Short mmCIF file of C-alpha atoms in Angstrom, two decimals:
data_model
loop_
_atom_site.label_atom_id
_atom_site.label_comp_id
_atom_site.label_asym_id
_atom_site.label_seq_id
_atom_site.Cartn_x
_atom_site.Cartn_y
_atom_site.Cartn_z
CA UNK A 1 9.11 6.94 -9.31
CA UNK A 2 5.52 5.69 -8.65
CA UNK A 3 3.42 4.86 -6.18
CA UNK A 4 3.07 1.21 -4.89
CA UNK A 5 -0.54 0.16 -5.00
CA UNK A 6 -2.74 -2.98 -4.07
CA UNK A 7 -2.56 -4.28 -7.75
CA UNK A 8 0.35 -5.63 -6.84
CA UNK A 9 -1.24 -8.56 -4.35
CA UNK A 10 -2.81 -10.28 -7.55
CA UNK A 11 0.50 -11.45 -8.53
CA UNK A 12 2.40 -11.61 -4.92
CA UNK A 13 2.71 -15.53 -4.83
CA UNK A 14 4.17 -15.95 -8.44
CA UNK A 15 7.50 -16.68 -7.09
CA UNK A 16 6.18 -19.86 -5.88
CA UNK A 17 5.54 -21.35 -9.09
CA UNK A 18 9.31 -21.32 -10.39
CA UNK A 19 11.27 -22.14 -7.09
CA UNK A 20 12.59 -25.22 -5.89
CA UNK A 21 10.92 -27.78 -3.76
CA UNK A 22 13.26 -27.30 -0.91
CA UNK A 23 12.10 -23.70 -0.59
CA UNK A 24 8.44 -24.47 -0.66
CA UNK A 25 6.90 -28.05 -0.58
CA UNK A 26 3.17 -27.05 0.47
CA UNK A 27 0.08 -27.66 -1.67
CA UNK A 28 -0.39 -24.50 -4.30
CA UNK A 29 -2.99 -22.34 -3.50
CA UNK A 30 -6.06 -22.26 -5.09
CA UNK A 31 -7.19 -19.60 -7.84
CA UNK A 32 -3.77 -19.45 -9.21
CA UNK A 33 -2.11 -19.45 -12.58
CA UNK A 34 0.57 -21.37 -14.71
CA UNK A 35 3.81 -19.37 -15.76
CA UNK A 36 2.76 -20.14 -19.18
CA UNK A 37 -0.92 -18.47 -18.63
CA UNK A 38 1.04 -15.22 -17.48
CA UNK A 39 2.62 -12.13 -19.71
CA UNK A 40 5.94 -10.83 -19.11
CA UNK A 41 4.45 -7.67 -17.76
CA UNK A 42 2.71 -9.71 -15.05
CA UNK A 43 5.94 -10.68 -13.17
CA UNK A 44 7.91 -7.54 -12.78
CA UNK A 45 5.38 -5.80 -10.06
CA UNK A 46 6.05 -8.97 -7.69
CA UNK A 47 10.01 -8.94 -8.32
CA UNK A 48 10.01 -5.07 -7.38
CA UNK A 49 7.88 -5.82 -4.42
CA UNK A 50 10.20 -8.33 -3.05
CA UNK A 51 13.25 -6.90 -3.84
CA UNK A 52 12.25 -3.81 -2.24
CA UNK A 53 10.76 -5.64 0.96
CA UNK A 54 14.02 -7.74 1.24
CA UNK A 55 15.92 -4.20 1.73
CA UNK A 56 13.38 -3.33 4.44
CA UNK A 57 13.85 -6.87 5.98
CA UNK A 58 17.83 -6.32 5.78
CA UNK A 59 17.66 -2.98 6.97
CA UNK A 60 15.23 -4.17 10.30
CA UNK A 61 18.01 -6.82 10.51
CA UNK A 62 20.97 -4.54 10.57
CA UNK A 63 19.46 -1.26 11.53
CA UNK A 64 20.53 -2.14 15.22
CA UNK A 65 23.99 -3.23 14.54
CA UNK A 66 24.75 0.12 13.20
CA UNK A 67 22.94 2.00 15.85
CA UNK A 68 20.36 3.83 13.75
CA UNK A 69 17.73 2.28 16.41
CA UNK A 70 17.67 -0.22 19.48
CA UNK A 71 14.81 -1.80 21.10
CA UNK A 72 12.43 0.15 22.85
CA UNK A 73 13.99 -0.20 26.17
CA UNK A 74 17.70 0.24 24.17
CA UNK A 75 18.13 -3.46 23.60
CA UNK A 76 21.11 -4.13 21.75
CA UNK A 77 20.27 -7.02 18.88
CA UNK A 78 22.20 -9.98 18.83
CA UNK A 79 22.65 -12.78 16.43
CA UNK A 80 20.19 -13.06 13.45
CA UNK A 81 19.34 -15.05 10.56
CA UNK A 82 17.82 -12.15 8.40
CA UNK A 83 15.15 -14.81 7.45
CA UNK A 84 12.79 -12.85 6.14
CA UNK A 85 15.47 -11.48 3.61
CA UNK A 86 16.26 -15.11 2.38
CA UNK A 87 12.73 -15.64 1.66
CA UNK A 88 12.35 -12.73 -0.31
CA UNK A 89 15.36 -13.24 -2.55
CA UNK A 90 15.43 -16.79 -2.91
CA UNK A 91 11.72 -17.79 -2.70
CA UNK A 92 10.31 -14.93 -4.42
CA UNK A 93 12.38 -12.74 -6.37
CA UNK A 94 15.06 -14.90 -8.10
CA UNK A 95 12.48 -17.72 -9.33
CA UNK A 96 10.38 -14.59 -11.18
CA UNK A 97 13.56 -12.67 -12.39
CA UNK A 98 14.45 -15.98 -14.27
CA UNK A 99 11.06 -16.48 -15.87
CA UNK A 100 10.87 -12.55 -16.88
CA UNK A 101 14.46 -13.55 -18.66
CA UNK A 102 12.87 -16.87 -20.08
CA UNK A 103 9.97 -14.74 -21.45
CA UNK A 104 12.24 -11.73 -22.52
CA UNK A 105 14.19 -13.82 -24.52
CA UNK A 106 11.37 -15.56 -26.32
CA UNK A 107 10.09 -12.28 -27.33
CA UNK A 108 13.08 -10.47 -27.97
CA UNK A 109 12.00 -7.58 -25.00
CA UNK A 110 16.11 -6.73 -24.38
CA UNK A 111 14.94 -3.86 -22.34
CA UNK A 112 12.95 -6.36 -19.87
CA UNK A 113 15.73 -8.54 -19.69
CA UNK A 114 18.05 -5.86 -18.72
CA UNK A 115 15.60 -4.69 -15.54
CA UNK A 116 15.27 -8.26 -14.67
CA UNK A 117 19.32 -8.52 -14.88
CA UNK A 118 19.60 -5.24 -12.55
CA UNK A 119 16.97 -6.62 -9.94
CA UNK A 120 18.92 -9.94 -9.98
CA UNK A 121 22.25 -8.17 -9.25
CA UNK A 122 20.41 -6.04 -6.37
CA UNK A 123 18.87 -8.96 -4.73
CA UNK A 124 22.34 -11.16 -5.21
CA UNK A 125 24.04 -8.08 -3.72
CA UNK A 126 22.11 -7.95 -0.65
CA UNK A 127 22.42 -11.62 -0.22
CA UNK A 128 25.87 -11.82 -0.32
CA UNK A 129 26.59 -8.97 1.66
CA UNK A 130 24.49 -10.76 4.25
CA UNK A 131 25.62 -13.69 4.55
CA UNK A 132 28.81 -14.35 2.12
CA UNK A 133 28.46 -17.49 0.34
CA UNK A 134 25.10 -17.87 -1.32
CA UNK A 135 23.28 -19.60 -3.87
CA UNK A 136 23.82 -18.47 -7.47
CA UNK A 137 23.97 -20.50 -10.38
CA UNK A 138 22.36 -23.43 -9.04
CA UNK A 139 19.45 -21.22 -7.57
CA UNK A 140 16.06 -21.55 -8.56
CA UNK A 141 16.61 -24.88 -10.73
CA UNK A 142 13.38 -26.29 -9.27
CA UNK A 143 13.43 -30.12 -9.62
CA UNK A 144 16.39 -30.10 -11.45
CA UNK A 145 18.38 -29.15 -8.24
CA UNK A 146 16.80 -29.45 -4.90
CA UNK A 147 20.19 -29.23 -2.93
CA UNK A 148 21.94 -26.11 -4.54
CA UNK A 149 25.50 -25.38 -4.11
CA UNK A 150 26.86 -22.20 -2.73
CA UNK A 151 28.96 -19.78 -4.38
CA UNK A 152 31.84 -17.57 -2.87
CA UNK A 153 31.30 -13.99 -2.45
CA UNK A 154 34.11 -13.20 -5.03
CA UNK A 155 32.11 -15.32 -7.64
CA UNK A 156 28.82 -13.49 -6.46
CA UNK A 157 30.35 -9.89 -7.02
CA UNK A 158 31.88 -11.09 -10.30
CA UNK A 159 28.51 -12.08 -11.37
CA UNK A 160 26.89 -8.69 -10.17
CA UNK A 161 29.38 -6.91 -12.20
CA UNK A 162 28.57 -9.16 -15.39
CA UNK A 163 24.97 -8.93 -14.79
CA UNK A 164 24.93 -4.83 -14.75
CA UNK A 165 27.20 -4.72 -17.41
CA UNK A 166 24.98 -6.74 -19.61
CA UNK A 167 22.07 -4.74 -18.72
CA UNK A 168 23.76 -1.36 -19.16
CA UNK A 169 24.71 -2.58 -22.73
CA UNK A 170 21.44 -3.68 -23.42
CA UNK A 171 19.64 -0.49 -22.37
CA UNK A 172 21.86 2.01 -24.31
CA UNK A 173 20.76 -0.31 -27.45
CA UNK A 174 17.48 -0.19 -29.09
CA UNK A 175 14.82 -2.73 -28.18
CA UNK A 176 12.95 -3.69 -31.05
CA UNK A 177 10.45 -5.99 -29.43
CA UNK A 178 6.69 -5.19 -29.24
CA UNK A 179 6.73 -5.07 -25.26
CA UNK A 180 6.11 -2.05 -23.47
CA UNK A 181 7.08 -1.54 -19.92
CA UNK A 182 4.54 0.39 -18.19
CA UNK A 183 2.84 0.90 -14.51
CA UNK A 184 3.98 -2.78 -13.80
CA UNK A 185 7.36 -0.75 -13.17
CA UNK A 186 7.22 0.54 -9.53
CA UNK A 187 10.09 2.27 -9.57
CA UNK A 188 10.49 4.20 -12.82
CA UNK A 189 7.25 3.64 -14.69
CA UNK A 190 9.14 2.26 -17.53
CA UNK A 191 11.52 5.01 -18.05
CA UNK A 192 14.65 3.15 -19.73
CA UNK A 193 17.05 5.88 -19.22
CA UNK A 194 16.74 6.00 -15.17
CA UNK A 195 16.99 2.20 -15.31
CA UNK A 196 20.23 3.02 -17.19
CA UNK A 197 21.59 5.71 -14.39
CA UNK A 198 20.37 3.14 -11.88
CA UNK A 199 22.44 0.37 -13.28
CA UNK A 200 25.74 2.79 -13.40
CA UNK A 201 24.83 3.71 -9.84
CA UNK A 202 24.42 0.10 -8.35
CA UNK A 203 27.47 -0.56 -10.19
CA UNK A 204 29.68 2.31 -8.40
CA UNK A 205 27.97 1.26 -5.09
CA UNK A 206 29.09 -2.71 -5.48
CA UNK A 207 32.61 -1.37 -6.92
CA UNK A 208 33.44 0.86 -3.78
CA UNK A 209 32.88 -2.33 -1.43
CA UNK A 210 35.91 -3.74 -3.01
CA UNK A 211 37.97 -0.78 -3.22
CA UNK A 212 39.62 -1.50 0.41
CA UNK A 213 39.77 -5.09 -0.51
CA UNK A 214 42.16 -3.74 -3.59
CA UNK A 215 39.92 -5.63 -6.27
CA UNK A 216 38.90 -2.19 -7.29
CA UNK A 217 40.68 1.23 -7.86
CA UNK A 218 38.85 4.39 -6.72
CA UNK A 219 39.16 5.78 -10.34
CA UNK A 220 37.17 3.01 -11.35
CA UNK A 221 34.43 3.97 -9.32
CA UNK A 222 34.71 7.49 -10.29
CA UNK A 223 34.38 6.85 -13.84
CA UNK A 224 31.31 4.65 -12.95
CA UNK A 225 29.50 6.94 -11.19
CA UNK A 226 29.99 9.65 -13.30
CA UNK A 227 27.32 8.08 -15.44
CA UNK A 228 24.85 7.59 -12.27
CA UNK A 229 21.77 9.56 -11.00
CA UNK A 230 21.75 12.96 -11.98
CA UNK A 231 18.99 14.24 -9.31
CA UNK A 232 16.58 13.16 -6.71
CA UNK A 233 14.19 12.04 -9.37
CA UNK A 234 16.10 9.22 -10.17
CA UNK A 235 16.08 7.86 -6.36
CA UNK A 236 15.40 4.23 -6.30
CA UNK A 237 12.66 3.68 -4.27
CA UNK A 238 8.90 2.26 -3.91
CA UNK A 239 5.95 4.34 -2.56
CA UNK A 240 3.11 2.82 -0.61
CA UNK A 241 -0.27 4.33 0.12
CA UNK A 242 -2.86 4.76 2.67
CA UNK A 243 -4.36 1.02 1.48
CA UNK A 244 -1.56 -0.80 1.39
CA UNK A 245 0.95 0.82 4.34
CA UNK A 246 4.48 0.84 4.74
CA UNK A 247 5.60 -1.83 6.91
CA UNK A 248 8.00 0.38 8.87
CA UNK A 249 5.15 2.78 10.05
CA UNK A 250 2.80 -0.53 11.02
CA UNK A 251 6.12 -1.63 13.10
CA UNK A 252 7.21 1.69 14.72
CA UNK A 253 4.10 3.76 14.81
CA UNK A 254 1.21 1.68 14.78
CA UNK A 255 2.88 -0.84 17.15
CA UNK A 256 3.86 1.87 19.46
CA UNK A 257 0.21 3.67 19.90
CA UNK A 258 -1.22 0.45 20.60
CA UNK A 259 1.17 -0.80 23.29
CA UNK A 260 3.17 -3.16 20.93
CA UNK A 261 7.12 -3.95 20.57
CA UNK A 262 8.94 -1.12 18.78
CA UNK A 263 12.25 0.44 18.32
CA UNK A 264 13.76 3.78 19.18
CA UNK A 265 16.49 5.79 17.81
CA UNK A 266 19.61 4.94 19.01
CA UNK A 267 22.32 7.34 20.30
CA UNK A 268 24.87 7.05 17.35
CA UNK A 269 22.80 8.61 14.79
CA UNK A 270 21.19 10.98 17.43
CA UNK A 271 24.51 12.66 18.66
CA UNK A 272 25.58 12.47 14.98
CA UNK A 273 23.10 14.99 14.61
CA UNK A 274 22.20 17.04 17.74
CA UNK A 275 25.65 18.64 17.82
CA UNK A 276 27.30 16.20 20.40
CA UNK A 277 29.72 14.44 18.19
CA UNK A 278 29.72 17.53 15.81
CA UNK A 279 29.25 21.04 17.65
CA UNK A 280 27.65 23.52 15.44
CA UNK A 281 29.55 26.77 15.34
CA UNK A 282 26.84 28.82 14.32
CA UNK A 283 23.77 30.16 16.54
CA UNK A 284 21.47 29.42 13.84
CA UNK A 285 21.61 25.74 14.18
CA UNK A 286 21.24 23.44 17.40
CA UNK A 287 20.40 20.53 15.86
CA UNK A 288 20.53 18.75 12.23
CA UNK A 289 17.37 19.94 10.53
CA UNK A 290 16.79 16.27 9.26
CA UNK A 291 16.71 15.10 13.03
CA UNK A 292 13.01 15.78 13.70
CA UNK A 293 12.17 14.33 10.13
CA UNK A 294 13.72 10.78 11.66
CA UNK A 295 12.42 11.42 15.24
CA UNK A 296 10.78 13.13 18.12
CA UNK A 297 11.37 13.46 21.53
CA UNK A 298 8.94 11.24 23.51
CA UNK A 299 7.45 13.98 26.08
CA UNK A 300 6.56 17.69 26.07
CA UNK A 301 9.03 18.62 29.10
CA UNK A 302 12.32 17.57 27.36
CA UNK A 303 14.02 19.93 25.02
CA UNK A 304 17.53 18.08 24.53
CA UNK A 305 17.69 15.30 22.08
CA UNK A 306 19.07 12.05 23.58
CA UNK A 307 19.39 8.79 21.71
CA UNK A 308 19.04 5.52 23.34
CA UNK A 309 22.84 3.79 24.13
CA UNK A 310 22.84 0.65 22.08
CA UNK A 311 22.35 -2.02 25.26
CA UNK A 312 22.28 0.79 27.71
CA UNK A 313 18.71 -0.13 29.19
CA UNK A 314 17.06 3.01 28.13
CA UNK A 315 19.99 5.54 29.01
CA UNK A 316 21.56 8.22 26.97
CA UNK A 317 25.17 8.51 26.56
CA UNK A 318 25.25 10.95 29.79
CA UNK A 319 23.60 8.60 32.15
CA UNK A 320 20.00 10.19 31.91
CA UNK A 321 16.89 8.62 30.60
CA UNK A 322 16.98 8.68 26.58
CA UNK A 323 14.02 10.29 24.95
CA UNK A 324 14.33 9.94 21.03
CA UNK A 325 11.43 7.62 19.64
CA UNK A 326 10.60 7.20 15.82
CA UNK A 327 9.01 10.44 14.47
CA UNK A 328 4.91 9.97 13.96
CA UNK A 329 4.53 11.30 10.21
CA UNK A 330 8.27 11.30 9.77
CA UNK A 331 9.54 10.50 6.19
CA UNK A 332 9.82 6.85 6.86
CA UNK A 333 7.11 6.52 9.26
CA UNK A 334 4.14 7.29 7.36
CA UNK A 335 1.55 5.22 5.91
CA UNK A 336 2.57 6.15 2.36
CA UNK A 337 6.52 6.31 2.92
CA UNK A 338 8.72 4.78 0.49
CA UNK A 339 11.40 2.12 1.06
CA UNK A 340 14.52 3.58 -0.46
CA UNK A 341 17.25 1.34 -1.99
CA UNK A 342 19.78 3.91 -3.35
CA UNK A 343 19.64 7.59 -4.01
CA UNK A 344 21.39 10.39 -5.84
CA UNK A 345 22.87 12.03 -2.42
CA UNK A 346 24.46 8.59 -2.01
CA UNK A 347 25.75 8.66 -5.55
CA UNK A 348 27.20 11.97 -4.53
CA UNK A 349 28.70 10.55 -1.28
CA UNK A 350 30.32 7.44 -3.19
CA UNK A 351 31.84 9.91 -5.43
CA UNK A 352 33.21 11.78 -2.50
CA UNK A 353 34.69 8.75 -1.12
CA UNK A 354 36.19 7.81 -3.96
CA UNK A 355 37.81 11.32 -4.87
CA UNK A 356 39.30 11.53 -1.12
CA UNK A 357 40.93 7.57 -1.59
CA UNK A 358 41.89 8.28 -4.88
CA UNK A 359 43.90 11.65 -3.66
CA UNK A 360 45.44 9.27 -1.32
CA UNK A 361 43.68 9.48 2.03
CA UNK A 362 43.46 7.72 4.81
CA UNK A 363 41.25 7.45 7.85
CA UNK A 364 43.09 10.16 9.56
CA UNK A 365 44.25 12.20 6.86
CA UNK A 366 42.90 15.58 5.48
CA UNK A 367 42.21 16.89 2.03
CA UNK A 368 40.54 16.03 -1.12
CA UNK A 369 40.12 17.28 -4.98
CA UNK A 370 37.86 19.94 -5.58
CA UNK A 371 35.68 17.81 -7.56
CA UNK A 372 35.42 15.26 -4.58
CA UNK A 373 34.27 18.65 -2.28
CA UNK A 374 31.85 19.53 -4.36
CA UNK A 375 30.26 16.17 -4.58
CA UNK A 376 30.25 15.87 -0.53
CA UNK A 377 28.42 19.34 -0.49
CA UNK A 378 25.91 18.37 -3.14
CA UNK A 379 25.32 15.26 -1.38
CA UNK A 380 24.29 16.78 1.57
CA UNK A 381 22.21 19.77 -0.33
CA UNK A 382 20.46 16.68 -1.92
CA UNK A 383 19.51 15.11 1.08
CA UNK A 384 18.23 17.83 2.48
CA UNK A 385 15.81 18.07 -0.63
CA UNK A 386 14.92 14.50 -0.15
CA UNK A 387 13.78 15.18 3.28
CA UNK A 388 11.97 18.66 2.73
CA UNK A 389 14.11 20.68 5.06
CA UNK A 390 15.78 23.78 4.35
CA UNK A 391 19.70 23.01 4.86
CA UNK A 392 21.04 26.41 4.22
CA UNK A 393 22.44 26.74 7.63
CA UNK A 394 23.48 23.78 8.02
CA UNK A 395 25.40 23.40 5.20
CA UNK A 396 27.34 27.26 5.48
CA UNK A 397 28.18 26.00 9.34
CA UNK A 398 31.87 25.83 9.40
CA UNK A 399 31.40 22.31 11.31
CA UNK A 400 30.26 21.25 8.05
CA UNK A 401 31.92 23.46 5.45
CA UNK A 402 35.28 22.62 6.48
CA UNK A 403 36.88 23.35 3.31
CA UNK A 404 38.37 20.88 0.84
CA UNK A 405 41.81 21.00 2.41
CA UNK A 406 40.32 20.47 5.76
CA UNK A 407 37.92 17.57 4.59
CA UNK A 408 38.30 14.14 6.42
CA UNK A 409 36.94 10.71 5.39
CA UNK A 410 34.67 11.24 8.84
CA UNK A 411 33.03 14.01 7.37
CA UNK A 412 31.98 11.73 4.27
CA UNK A 413 31.11 9.04 6.34
CA UNK A 414 28.71 10.94 8.69
CA UNK A 415 26.76 12.83 6.19
CA UNK A 416 26.26 9.21 4.31
CA UNK A 417 25.24 7.58 7.43
CA UNK A 418 23.01 10.16 8.46
CA UNK A 419 21.46 10.16 4.84
CA UNK A 420 21.16 6.40 4.48
CA UNK A 421 19.23 6.16 7.52
CA UNK A 422 17.55 2.81 7.78
CA UNK A 423 19.51 1.54 4.86
CA UNK A 424 21.18 -1.82 5.16
CA UNK A 425 24.11 -0.12 3.20
CA UNK A 426 25.36 1.48 6.57
CA UNK A 427 26.10 -2.33 7.61
CA UNK A 428 28.52 -2.42 4.79
CA UNK A 429 30.28 0.91 5.22
CA UNK A 430 30.63 0.07 8.80
CA UNK A 431 32.31 -3.35 8.04
CA UNK A 432 34.62 -1.79 5.25
CA UNK A 433 36.04 0.65 8.06
CA UNK A 434 36.09 -1.85 10.77
CA UNK A 435 33.54 -0.27 13.13
CA UNK A 436 36.33 2.86 13.50
CA UNK A 437 35.35 5.53 15.67
CA UNK A 438 37.66 7.30 13.38
CA UNK A 439 35.46 7.41 10.70
CA UNK A 440 32.44 7.17 12.46
CA UNK A 441 32.81 9.66 15.05
CA UNK A 442 31.56 8.37 18.63
CA UNK A 443 30.88 5.06 17.79
CA UNK A 444 31.53 2.46 20.52
CA UNK A 445 30.31 -1.26 20.83
CA UNK A 446 27.01 -2.31 22.08
CA UNK A 447 26.75 -2.94 26.24
CA UNK A 448 26.13 -6.61 26.01
CA UNK A 449 24.77 -6.94 29.46
CA UNK A 450 24.70 -10.21 31.58
CA UNK A 451 22.38 -12.04 29.69
CA UNK A 452 24.10 -11.70 26.27
CA UNK A 453 28.03 -12.40 26.38
CA UNK A 454 28.48 -15.04 23.87
CA UNK A 455 29.87 -12.57 21.23
CA UNK A 456 30.74 -10.02 24.12
CA UNK A 457 33.15 -7.23 22.88
CA UNK A 458 32.93 -8.36 19.12
CA UNK A 459 30.99 -6.47 16.27
CA UNK A 460 28.48 -8.67 14.50
CA UNK A 461 29.52 -8.58 10.58
CA UNK A 462 27.17 -11.13 8.82
CA UNK A 463 24.10 -12.91 9.27
CA UNK A 464 23.77 -16.62 9.89
CA UNK A 465 21.76 -19.10 7.56
CA UNK A 466 18.03 -19.35 8.22
CA UNK A 467 16.82 -22.64 10.27
CA UNK A 468 14.34 -23.23 6.99
CA UNK A 469 17.72 -23.78 4.85
CA UNK A 470 19.68 -25.41 7.31
CA UNK A 471 16.81 -27.92 7.86
CA UNK A 472 15.97 -28.16 3.69
CA UNK A 473 19.84 -27.86 2.58
CA UNK A 474 21.51 -28.89 5.69
CA UNK A 475 24.69 -30.93 3.98
CA UNK A 476 25.46 -27.89 1.77
CA UNK A 477 24.75 -24.99 4.45
CA UNK A 478 27.11 -26.94 7.04
CA UNK A 479 30.16 -26.07 4.76
CA UNK A 480 29.64 -22.47 4.90
CA UNK A 481 28.41 -21.78 8.09
CA UNK A 482 30.14 -19.19 10.01
CA UNK A 483 29.87 -17.55 13.28
CA UNK A 484 27.98 -13.95 13.01
CA UNK A 485 31.15 -12.06 14.14
CA UNK A 486 33.03 -13.63 11.29
CA UNK A 487 33.97 -11.27 8.20
CA UNK A 488 32.76 -11.72 4.87
CA UNK A 489 35.24 -11.89 1.80
CA UNK A 490 35.47 -8.39 1.04
CA UNK A 491 35.63 -7.46 4.80
CA UNK A 492 38.57 -9.67 5.66
CA UNK A 493 42.17 -8.85 5.54
#
């Protein structure tokens, strides 16, 4: 993992030159270069940047849905188009990925091509998980197809697995080209073995999405994740620095300090960590030690952590005033904080869930294999280490260390939810289990209020297509547009 730095701005606009006119139809900026003037190494940094920024944009859209945060007055989010994610994927990332693939084929740079395929899979994955039907084979064709058709989520997932399997095969083989991967790789600095483990870990994540659909077995997920991440050093994330600051720090800390709109922590995440939903049995614990890494109490007089009810007008679950805001200097709210996409701890929770399901587990049953239980515990400890806190008392508490025979799905998903704070993968998890309060303890639907009744009492399950795409490709979009409460393919019965 390496730090993102300002050199990326030299090439941020490269995506403009290979995308279709229906995505961008203004004059080309001055001082830019033609694609044939660029080396393959020039293209990777902007692709990674926009891949990661797309994930941040998705988290910003869906983090309110899974009650990681609310608006500053407890506001619940309504329908979203996730327009920033669409732009990052289809305007910036995918066009440059196709150019990387072309240049890699010309030079025989198979490892470069493999990394491009992993990044393509990640972009297609977040796109289809957000909108269901999305452009696939007809995306990024430029003048050859100004009105790309959309592919079904089932077909997009098939393409994702093909891309990841191909990348795995290429990374496991020797690259005989003279193209070296270096500092332009903003994730692993050219470490091919880590990219290989990332490919397996992403594959396991996407396989897990399809288990409840009956398309993939839990055993297949277990087999895949065995080749995935081996430690926190493998975490797929991109760091910012004090010159190019993390956008979440800008939104949540700088905006708050200057009196501008920002978000606050929701009661679902806070109550999962402050002992309300899972009372601690040891006197050594009052709260999950990760909670102060995520948030802080907004005044010096309060000692009890109270998150904001989603749509509750600034109240906590007990009817008193909520008081938890984002932590100034917290793990995700520092100027140099990373945007995190997938981690070793998540890989362990993927394994634990798959082991639980393979053992015949249901949303209400108890009992897991010993391998699954050890993955659950390892995921917790990896999470504590990642967030820089001492998790010894926490993991030894009987409310957490319940034993393999007593472990239930809600224990695993609680830990995954906490660890994946602000990660859009939580939106996938909530939908996979139909927003069940048996799986996500204490979960209740947002309070809509008098001014937001169109989808009252219904969970949001997808984004709707951005206005820009409707205006540019409306005859195609209208074939696939659904309401924001309509399940996506893998979410539907």
